[in-house]
C-alpha positions as MATLAB code, in Angstrom:
seq = 'MPEVPGFEQPAKPRGAPRRLVLVRHGQTAWNAERRFQGHADVELDEVGHGQAAAVAPTLARFGPSLLWSSDLARARQTAAYVEKETGLVARLDARLREFDVGERTGLTFDEAGVRFQAQHEGLAGAETPQDVLARMMPAYDELLAVLAPGETAVVVSHGACLRLAVARLLGWGDEAADSLRTLVNCALAVLDEVPGPGAMRLHSWNVHPDFAAPGRAR';
ca = [
       0.000    0.000    0.000;
       1.455    3.430   -0.896;
       2.097    5.686    2.049;
      -0.065    8.702    2.700;
       2.322   11.688    2.774;
       2.920   12.826    6.319;
       1.349    9.759    7.963;
       2.808    6.515    9.196;
       1.266    3.351    7.790;
       1.930    0.834   10.572;
       1.901   -2.901   10.174;
      -1.083   -4.623   11.740;
       0.118   -7.223   14.226;
      -2.344   -8.722   16.632;
      -3.186   -6.137   19.267;
      -2.057   -3.233   17.054;
      -3.686    0.142   17.725;
      -6.802    1.224   15.881;
      -7.028    4.481   13.963;
      -9.895    6.910   13.314;
      -9.752    9.263   10.336;
     -12.456   11.906   10.728;
     -13.363   14.016    7.702;
     -15.492   17.104    7.289;
     -17.758   17.058    4.234;
     -17.034   19.085    1.104;
     -18.194   22.630    0.524;
     -21.822   23.561   -0.085;
     -23.247   26.801   -1.454;
     -24.365   27.595    2.099;
     -20.789   27.178    3.338;
     -19.636   29.636    0.692;
     -22.397   32.072    1.695;
     -21.632   31.576    5.403;
     -25.117   30.289    6.190;
     -26.055   28.095    9.131;
     -26.843   24.611    7.816;
     -27.484   22.406   10.831;
     -29.825   19.603    9.784;
     -30.790   21.253    6.477;
     -30.129   18.742    3.699;
     -27.887   20.951    1.568;
     -25.944   19.257   -1.238;
     -22.323   19.783   -2.236;
     -21.619   22.546   -4.715;
     -19.176   22.209   -7.620;
     -16.234   23.111   -5.388;
     -17.364   20.586   -2.782;
     -17.551   17.785   -5.333;
     -14.012   18.635   -6.401;
     -12.809   18.608   -2.804;
     -14.435   15.239   -2.134;
     -12.941   13.749   -5.285;
      -9.504   15.065   -4.282;
      -9.541   13.763   -0.710;
     -10.941   10.308   -1.499;
      -7.663    8.807   -2.819;
      -5.851   10.078    0.288;
      -8.430    8.376    2.492;
      -8.167    5.174    0.467;
      -4.418    5.026    1.089;
      -5.104    4.686    4.812;
      -6.535    1.257    3.964;
      -9.791    1.724    5.898;
     -11.859   -1.267    6.913;
     -14.987    0.707    7.779;
     -16.653    3.832    6.408;
     -19.333    5.610    8.419;
     -21.075    8.848    7.521;
     -23.681   11.317    8.624;
     -26.876   10.774    6.644;
     -27.120   14.420    5.524;
     -26.630   14.964    1.780;
     -23.348   16.887    1.995;
     -21.764   14.076    4.021;
     -23.368   11.279    1.987;
     -22.089   12.762   -1.243;
     -18.591   13.164    0.183;
     -18.650    9.557    1.412;
     -19.725    8.376   -2.048;
     -16.342    9.436   -3.460;
     -14.632    7.433   -0.704;
     -16.816    4.443   -1.554;
     -15.582    4.565   -5.166;
     -11.933    4.675   -4.088;
     -12.125    2.026   -1.363;
     -14.878   -0.362   -2.422;
     -16.470    0.128    0.996;
     -20.159    0.879    1.500;
     -20.808    3.755    3.875;
     -22.961    3.132    6.889;
     -25.217    6.181    7.204;
     -25.967    7.239   10.764;
     -28.141   10.201   11.780;
     -26.282   10.384   15.085;
     -23.278   11.793   13.211;
     -25.216   14.857   12.033;
     -24.178   18.436   12.675;
     -25.752   20.490   15.450;
     -29.403   21.302   14.816;
     -29.180   25.101   14.815;
     -32.900   25.686   15.118;
     -34.092   29.158   14.160;
     -30.699   30.041   12.705;
     -31.057   27.476    9.900;
     -30.617   29.173    6.532;
     -29.540   32.527    7.982;
     -26.122   33.978    7.248;
     -23.826   34.448   10.212;
     -24.383   38.200    9.978;
     -28.171   37.832    9.828;
     -28.184   35.502   12.820;
     -25.919   37.865   14.734;
     -28.355   40.723   14.238;
     -31.488   38.701   14.930;
     -30.264   36.812   17.967;
     -27.370   39.050   19.078;
     -25.221   37.162   21.611;
     -27.761   34.369   22.174;
     -26.230   30.993   21.304;
     -28.375   28.578   23.306;
     -32.069   28.383   24.064;
     -33.140   29.048   20.456;
     -36.202   27.106   19.353;
     -35.160   23.723   17.958;
     -31.439   24.216   18.572;
     -29.299   21.496   20.149;
     -26.861   22.142   22.960;
     -23.380   20.577   23.019;
     -24.706   18.130   25.613;
     -27.523   17.109   23.254;
     -25.066   16.493   20.426;
     -22.663   14.481   22.577;
     -25.519   12.375   23.932;
     -26.461   11.181   20.448;
     -23.041   11.215   18.837;
     -20.732    9.422   21.271;
     -22.721    6.152   21.347;
     -22.143    5.978   17.583;
     -18.380    6.289   18.096;
     -18.540    3.669   20.867;
     -20.279    1.279   18.474;
     -17.770    1.990   15.724;
     -14.799    1.303   17.980;
     -16.459   -1.871   19.258;
     -16.536   -3.363   15.744;
     -13.166   -1.995   14.592;
     -10.564   -4.729   14.939;
      -7.025   -4.179   16.263;
      -4.821   -2.536   13.660;
      -7.750   -1.420   11.524;
      -8.708    2.083   10.393;
     -12.169    3.607   10.148;
     -13.115    6.707    8.167;
     -15.966    8.869    9.476;
     -17.493   11.632    7.321;
     -19.237   14.224    9.444;
     -19.458   17.973   10.141;
     -17.251   20.737   11.491;
     -18.761   21.711   14.837;
     -19.770   18.248   15.979;
     -16.383   16.814   14.981;
     -14.625   19.233   17.333;
     -16.822   17.994   20.198;
     -16.259   14.354   19.280;
     -12.487   14.717   19.136;
     -12.321   16.456   22.513;
     -14.407   13.689   24.089;
     -12.475   10.863   22.365;
      -9.211   12.335   23.650;
     -10.547   12.562   27.185;
     -10.362   16.353   27.241;
     -12.945   18.509   28.932;
     -15.745   19.333   26.513;
     -14.906   23.032   26.709;
     -11.521   22.197   25.147;
     -13.302   21.698   21.822;
     -13.338   25.485   21.485;
      -9.529   25.457   21.346;
      -9.611   23.462   18.097;
      -9.908   25.391   14.874;
     -12.879   24.210   12.816;
     -11.854   21.722   10.133;
     -11.892   23.191    6.651;
     -14.028   21.369    4.115;
     -12.624   17.884    3.386;
      -9.818   18.246    5.938;
      -8.884   15.349    8.214;
      -8.402   14.694   11.884;
      -6.441   11.507   12.650;
      -6.660    9.788   16.043;
      -4.581    6.779   17.061;
      -5.361    4.404   19.889;
      -2.938    4.297   22.817;
      -2.661    1.690   25.598;
      -5.568    1.898   27.992;
      -9.315    1.328   27.685;
     -10.642    3.558   24.924;
      -7.708    5.985   25.078;
      -6.908    7.935   21.910;
      -4.121   10.327   20.870;
      -4.421   13.157   18.360;
      -2.038   12.450   15.501;
      -3.049   15.261   13.122;
      -5.676   17.987   12.870;
      -7.019   19.978    9.919;
      -4.821   18.171    7.385;
      -5.900   18.555    3.775;
      -4.461   16.780    0.726;
      -3.079   20.094   -0.514;
      -0.734   20.312    2.442;
      -0.469   16.743    3.748;
       3.253   16.492    3.032;
       6.217   15.412    5.189;
       7.726   18.158    7.287;
       4.824   20.561    6.873;
       3.339   22.112   10.000;
      -0.168   20.993   10.970;
];
């Protein structure tokens, strides 16, 4: 298997660590317009399709055994490019969706800022971080339970909820998610298992094929 630039491709002896490769979906028109998407089923735009096509070969070179994805269109369509490169069939899971942003759905960031000012929680229909973690982390627990030693899983999901998931998987306080820059569209976060029950280590964050090269800062 060819190496992915900037990443080790370890052998897979019995008891070898597992790896999670988490990917944000490609760009949508609402991303470009800086609109809140949440659970709105917005499809990839032309740029997003290009991003997904570009990242899929990189993901394939990790040799994933499993491919899971949010069931929203922008994630499904991104995962479809990975399916073509890997031969895997994505398992679609609504628990991997982005935050439901309630009344902000469809508004630009500026419009939401004017309408709701500094209010970030308590909006009709909006999920809190605790709501998102409560539905999302059981999905990751199930994924890790079926991922064999030495295997890699790819998860296609969304920017804000991925920050929360990574902080929880690393055993950080949930507030530490705010210290992570949001993944750009089709960028990767790579987590490797370390000794200990369910313990993970952050290998790389916000890595994109355009700059996933040896010696480059991440």
